[in-house]
Amino acid sequence: MTQDRAPVAAPSATSRRTLLAATAGGLAAAGLAAPAAADTAGRPRKPVREPFGTLADGTRVDRWTLSNGGTRLGVLSYGGIVQSLEVPDRHGRYANVSLGFGGLGDYVALSPYFGALIGRYGNRIAAGRFALDGRTYQLPLNDGDHSLHGGDKGFDKRVWDVEPFTSAAGVGLTLRYVSGDGEMGYPGALTTRVDYTLTAEGDWRIDYAATTSAPTVVNLTSHVYFNLAGEGSGDVYGHELRIAASRYTPVDAGLIPTGELAPVARTPFDFRRAKTIGADLRDDHEQLLYGKGIDHNLVLDKGITRAPERVATVREPSSGRTMSIATTEPGLQFYSGNFLDGSFTGTSGRVYRQGDGFCLETQHFPDSPNQPSFPSTVLRPGDTYRSTTVHSFGTD
Ligand code: BGC
């Protein structure tokens, strides 16, 4: 229905460039030196590499920092993890808006996928099993009876080859990982490339590509937990969220889709008009009990697209920070940080509690390999998997 397909408007009244000019001017007027003049003024800064730690097997892990257009990104070679993502508020003050840890040990020992690249299959596959071309494949069960985010040692726990680049599109990193045939139970050797680009506007763009040596399934995503007021600053329930999705995929108690594409109308899953994340979280809708809040895939009205289209916007009223997401993918997992339970101490030393961050994971739908009516996640030799997601930051 046409009224269900309301486009998601650009979030920002103040353009990023105007804000940056104002910020640099304001600092100069106040007689304060900008912390790093080049990147405060929004100009690209060449990616810089520093050691972040060493894994038990002796492998060195690097942290890369890059900045452009006023956005600063810190990326680990381990898991392609976004360890920090700093953007200014409406007064030009920076905060790290992604949840994470200060040291490698915590990422290895306990991370609930903070900031990580997810593969080979983002989200759940029922009973960790699927059939393809008449053969059945068994994956590790690392989420109760099911397989989650690629199994117990998914792409989030692999060390990626990282190469910096500067191009007309901006500054960035190319991350490469080859997943061997049969790794985590998946067929085919999967050659994976992910480009993180920071554009002149301060957008963070992710381009995923993969090829395979044998028929397989692929669903790559990024698992940043956002808090636009700054990580460790409390819950995200006051963030205003809008998602251009008229349907969602209801799940069973194990968070596996039932196969139905249900209307969001008159449910807590209706974000077609902006509302706060907390608005309906305590509703008695049965689906909210399964995931202790929202942990659901929204069916994006635009479907699969060749170019990324804007599907979601978020605004945090106290800082004025905004983020919009554009993607080529047909689905968006909105996870309201329900399973954070105070057992993690984050980057700045504060404990993360339930709802202290949210994820918006662009993806094909969960359990697609077992759901013939969902868009296919099958990749065959000779074809290239491609997916793009762009995060744009601004202020209100
Ligand atoms: C899933 C959640 C899970 C979280 C961290 C999300 O993508 O949907 O159910 O708890 O990842 O593992």
XYZ file of C-alpha atoms and ligand atoms in Angstrom:
408
model
C 0.000 0.000 0.000
C 1.369 3.384 -0.918
C 0.882 4.975 2.482
C 2.986 2.205 3.990
C 5.908 3.110 1.803
C 6.655 6.532 3.259
C 10.270 7.359 2.432
C 12.583 8.065 5.327
C 13.563 11.707 5.176
C 17.134 12.950 5.530
C 17.679 13.485 9.250
C 19.695 16.609 9.321
C 18.739 20.250 9.047
C 22.340 21.325 9.614
C 24.663 19.945 7.016
C 27.826 18.264 8.204
C 29.963 20.859 6.385
C 28.203 23.810 8.052
C 28.658 22.219 11.448
C 32.334 21.554 10.826
C 33.002 25.106 9.727
C 31.138 26.398 12.772
C 33.029 24.048 15.064
C 36.471 24.989 13.797
C 35.554 28.698 13.937
C 34.144 28.356 17.447
C 37.264 26.701 18.765
C 39.491 29.321 17.210
C 37.334 32.126 18.591
C 37.556 30.599 22.058
C 41.330 30.471 21.724
C 41.307 26.681 21.988
C 43.462 24.494 19.825
C 41.464 21.793 18.108
C 42.648 18.361 19.299
C 43.689 17.354 15.781
C 43.307 20.338 13.507
C 43.169 18.457 10.234
C 40.398 16.097 11.133
C 38.374 18.622 13.158
C 38.234 20.649 9.969
C 36.918 17.522 8.323
C 39.819 16.856 5.985
C 40.886 13.294 5.271
C 43.645 11.876 7.444
C 45.675 8.929 6.209
C 44.877 5.728 8.085
C 47.349 5.140 10.915
C 48.203 1.716 12.310
C 49.179 0.902 15.893
C 49.459 -2.377 17.788
C 46.363 -3.324 19.828
C 47.505 -6.610 21.341
C 48.502 -10.170 20.629
C 46.325 -13.277 20.448
C 47.169 -16.448 22.382
C 48.726 -17.973 19.231
C 51.067 -14.994 18.876
C 49.158 -13.222 16.082
C 49.485 -9.460 16.325
C 46.293 -7.395 16.183
C 46.393 -3.835 14.850
C 44.126 -0.887 15.428
C 43.697 1.445 12.478
C 42.396 4.965 12.862
C 41.050 7.051 10.042
C 39.115 10.240 9.827
C 37.320 12.251 7.185
C 34.459 14.714 6.990
C 34.479 15.040 10.783
C 33.967 11.312 11.509
C 36.704 9.269 13.180
C 36.822 5.514 13.038
C 39.007 3.058 14.974
C 39.089 -0.440 13.419
C 40.728 -3.660 14.615
C 42.207 -6.274 12.305
C 40.555 -8.768 14.699
C 36.953 -9.243 13.552
C 37.056 -6.014 11.510
C 35.762 -4.584 14.772
C 34.788 -0.935 14.931
C 36.430 -0.222 18.273
C 35.463 3.441 18.253
C 33.293 5.698 16.121
C 33.482 9.347 17.046
C 31.133 12.019 15.744
C 30.361 15.551 16.960
C 27.188 16.686 18.718
C 25.293 19.862 17.859
C 28.005 21.927 19.629
C 30.846 20.127 17.869
C 31.748 18.001 20.881
C 32.926 14.531 19.985
C 31.792 11.290 21.609
C 32.406 7.646 20.843
C 28.945 6.444 19.787
C 29.743 2.737 19.546
C 29.906 0.269 22.414
C 33.101 -1.705 22.812
C 36.077 -2.554 24.951
C 39.397 -0.875 25.689
C 41.501 -4.002 25.257
C 41.819 -7.049 23.010
C 41.388 -9.552 25.875
C 37.765 -8.556 26.445
C 36.933 -8.834 22.737
C 38.367 -12.348 22.641
C 36.854 -13.523 25.910
C 33.401 -12.017 26.115
C 32.242 -9.788 23.349
C 28.593 -9.978 22.285
C 29.801 -9.065 18.770
C 30.546 -5.429 19.716
C 31.340 -3.569 16.466
C 32.218 -6.753 14.586
C 31.902 -7.966 11.018
C 29.514 -10.907 10.978
C 29.794 -13.905 8.655
C 29.364 -16.201 7.015
C 25.758 -15.898 8.007
C 24.483 -12.937 10.014
C 21.616 -13.940 12.319
C 20.201 -17.398 13.018
C 19.949 -20.647 11.070
C 17.452 -23.026 12.669
C 19.036 -26.106 14.237
C 22.252 -24.973 12.507
C 21.224 -27.017 9.514
C 20.353 -26.385 5.886
C 20.152 -28.290 2.641
C 21.617 -27.097 -0.626
C 21.588 -28.958 -3.950
C 20.513 -32.145 -2.180
C 23.214 -32.094 0.518
C 22.659 -31.241 4.167
C 25.141 -29.141 6.096
C 25.485 -28.953 9.881
C 26.807 -25.792 11.530
C 27.879 -25.322 15.162
C 25.005 -24.665 17.580
C 26.145 -21.599 19.511
C 22.760 -20.095 20.405
C 20.696 -22.698 22.194
C 19.481 -25.092 19.522
C 20.510 -22.797 16.682
C 23.501 -21.344 14.897
C 24.067 -17.592 15.295
C 26.314 -15.174 13.382
C 28.379 -17.817 11.602
C 29.017 -20.228 14.475
C 31.355 -20.202 17.466
C 34.284 -18.852 15.495
C 32.703 -16.634 12.893
C 34.200 -13.728 10.966
C 34.037 -11.618 14.146
C 36.797 -13.775 15.647
C 39.121 -13.976 12.634
C 42.116 -11.796 11.923
C 41.609 -9.916 8.669
C 44.283 -8.601 6.289
C 43.896 -4.852 6.331
C 45.139 -2.469 3.674
C 44.576 1.289 3.795
C 43.479 3.244 0.732
C 42.751 6.773 -0.346
C 40.437 7.130 -3.318
C 38.061 9.617 -4.900
C 35.408 8.174 -2.546
C 37.392 9.021 0.582
C 39.818 7.297 2.916
C 39.372 3.729 3.957
C 40.472 0.229 4.715
C 40.140 -2.914 2.657
C 39.698 -5.976 4.867
C 40.220 -9.427 3.387
C 39.565 -12.872 4.765
C 39.466 -16.254 3.051
C 37.246 -18.737 4.870
C 38.296 -22.285 4.044
C 35.991 -24.891 2.509
C 34.024 -26.395 5.395
C 34.968 -23.737 7.949
C 32.237 -23.657 10.631
C 30.425 -26.279 8.536
C 29.795 -24.038 5.514
C 30.555 -25.424 2.052
C 32.951 -23.712 -0.362
C 36.020 -21.575 0.219
C 34.681 -18.048 0.603
C 36.930 -15.178 -0.471
C 35.644 -12.127 1.343
C 36.456 -8.459 0.917
C 34.981 -5.632 2.970
C 35.767 -1.963 2.296
C 35.213 0.578 5.049
C 35.209 4.079 3.516
C 34.906 7.423 5.290
C 33.643 9.915 2.723
C 34.244 13.658 2.552
C 30.797 14.097 4.140
C 31.788 11.911 7.090
C 29.632 8.972 5.967
C 30.848 5.525 6.927
C 30.249 3.248 3.944
C 30.637 -0.535 4.013
C 30.969 -2.494 0.764
C 30.912 -6.266 1.126
C 31.920 -8.691 -1.635
C 32.444 -12.443 -1.666
C 33.053 -15.272 -4.109
C 32.928 -18.991 -3.488
C 34.510 -22.173 -4.809
C 31.309 -24.216 -4.283
C 27.594 -23.419 -3.765
C 27.074 -21.922 -0.305
C 24.988 -19.407 1.678
C 26.200 -15.919 2.650
C 24.721 -13.065 4.702
C 27.283 -10.520 5.860
C 26.597 -7.641 8.215
C 28.091 -5.279 10.775
C 27.236 -5.492 14.452
C 27.900 -2.027 15.868
C 25.931 -1.219 19.017
C 25.143 2.490 18.783
C 24.440 5.002 21.505
C 24.343 8.449 19.908
C 24.626 10.127 23.322
C 27.982 8.333 23.736
C 28.804 4.793 24.849
C 28.348 4.266 28.555
C 26.013 7.241 28.913
C 22.926 5.191 29.800
C 20.082 3.617 27.877
C 19.047 4.427 24.324
C 15.307 4.416 24.973
C 14.986 8.161 24.285
C 16.501 7.881 20.786
C 13.909 8.552 18.095
C 13.893 5.922 15.385
C 12.219 5.681 12.043
C 12.331 2.623 9.780
C 10.692 2.339 6.347
C 9.269 -1.137 6.903
C 5.583 -2.105 6.781
C 6.218 -5.740 7.682
C 8.446 -7.784 9.943
C 9.316 -11.445 10.384
C 7.671 -12.769 13.593
C 9.701 -15.413 15.399
C 9.225 -18.408 17.681
C 10.637 -18.648 21.199
C 14.086 -19.494 19.754
C 14.004 -16.287 17.652
C 13.616 -18.266 14.423
C 11.216 -16.697 11.885
C 7.886 -18.467 11.504
C 8.003 -17.687 7.775
C 5.221 -15.131 7.943
C 5.735 -11.521 6.817
C 3.381 -9.800 9.255
C 2.184 -6.195 9.078
C 3.766 -3.865 11.653
C 0.547 -1.813 11.849
C -0.791 -1.698 15.433
C 2.261 -3.545 16.810
C 5.363 -2.319 18.708
C 7.308 -2.970 15.475
C 5.763 -0.005 13.680
C 8.534 2.599 13.246
C 7.111 4.068 10.039
C 6.659 7.325 11.921
C 9.485 8.299 14.258
C 8.991 7.155 17.830
C 11.353 6.599 20.713
C 12.999 3.196 21.016
C 11.498 2.868 24.494
C 7.958 3.842 23.489
C 6.476 0.350 23.149
C 9.236 -1.854 24.565
C 7.202 -2.786 27.641
C 4.088 -3.585 25.604
C 2.641 -7.026 26.376
C 2.931 -8.154 22.734
C 4.009 -11.823 22.788
C 6.857 -11.209 20.341
C 8.542 -8.848 22.807
C 8.717 -11.604 25.409
C 10.748 -13.851 23.097
C 13.583 -11.373 22.622
C 13.232 -9.528 25.955
C 12.422 -6.490 23.821
C 12.821 -5.951 20.112
C 15.183 -8.385 18.402
C 13.450 -8.679 15.057
C 14.041 -8.440 11.354
C 12.088 -5.692 9.641
C 11.142 -6.250 6.018
C 12.269 -3.083 4.267
C 9.639 -1.700 1.904
C 12.193 -0.933 -0.812
C 13.331 -4.574 -1.081
C 16.700 -5.477 -2.597
C 18.183 -2.550 -4.513
C 21.266 -2.120 -6.675
C 22.216 1.144 -4.973
C 21.852 1.786 -1.248
C 18.536 3.454 -0.341
C 17.809 5.197 2.931
C 15.792 2.955 5.227
C 16.265 4.257 8.772
C 16.996 7.438 10.677
C 17.830 7.913 14.335
C 17.960 11.118 16.393
C 19.242 11.489 19.924
C 17.521 14.573 21.352
C 20.008 15.617 24.074
C 23.146 15.650 21.871
C 21.288 16.391 18.643
C 23.289 13.651 16.898
C 21.553 11.915 14.011
C 22.357 8.860 11.961
C 20.714 7.551 8.837
C 21.227 4.180 7.244
C 21.020 3.395 3.556
C 21.401 -0.125 2.242
C 21.025 -2.450 -0.702
C 19.717 -5.193 1.629
C 16.037 -6.209 2.011
C 16.084 -6.612 5.818
C 17.130 -4.792 8.968
C 17.549 -6.518 12.317
C 16.605 -4.047 15.011
C 18.067 -5.273 18.292
C 17.365 -3.070 21.306
C 20.337 -4.321 23.356
C 18.106 -6.546 25.472
C 20.704 -9.086 26.473
C 23.196 -6.552 27.868
C 22.966 -7.311 31.566
C 25.678 -5.409 33.396
C 28.321 -8.073 32.858
C 30.388 -5.969 30.428
C 32.511 -2.984 31.355
C 32.880 -0.886 28.236
C 35.544 1.254 26.555
C 35.324 4.166 28.969
C 35.058 1.968 32.077
C 31.279 2.101 32.473
C 29.086 -0.961 32.831
C 26.660 -1.671 29.971
C 23.158 -2.521 31.116
C 20.041 -3.619 29.237
C 19.200 -1.154 26.483
C 22.482 0.799 26.659
C 23.020 0.319 22.927
C 21.045 -0.690 19.843
C 21.966 -2.482 16.617
C 20.561 -1.954 13.147
C 21.979 -4.851 11.145
C 21.360 -4.705 7.409
C 20.860 -8.218 6.089
C 18.871 -10.859 4.254
C 16.240 -12.365 6.535
C 17.166 -14.780 9.354
C 17.081 -18.488 8.538
C 16.672 -17.812 4.805
C 18.416 -21.092 3.864
C 15.391 -22.896 5.394
C 12.726 -20.480 4.194
C 12.046 -20.932 0.473
C 9.764 -17.864 0.359
C 12.472 -15.497 1.668
C 14.939 -13.815 -0.742
C 17.727 -16.293 -1.442
C 21.118 -16.172 0.293
C 22.663 -18.802 -1.993
C 25.958 -17.888 -3.673
C 27.312 -19.992 -6.520
C 30.774 -20.170 -8.076
C 31.167 -17.514 -10.758
C 28.756 -15.121 -9.026
C 29.769 -12.336 -6.674
C 27.916 -11.560 -3.469
C 27.624 -7.783 -3.037
C 26.065 -5.673 -0.351
C 26.467 -2.012 0.614
C 25.411 -0.071 3.690
C 26.040 3.612 4.369
C 25.813 5.278 7.794
C 25.459 9.069 7.556
C 25.954 11.237 10.618
C 24.742 14.736 11.323
C 23.043 16.915 13.916
C 19.557 18.311 14.219
C 20.810 -10.907 17.691
C 20.551 -11.010 19.169
C 21.832 -11.348 19.864
C 22.827 -10.274 19.542
C 24.168 -10.490 20.181
C 21.830 -9.836 17.475
O 22.116 -9.725 16.129
O 19.653 -10.642 16.972
O 19.584 -12.001 19.435
O 21.643 -11.441 21.252
O 22.998 -10.205 18.151
O 24.561 -11.782 20.061
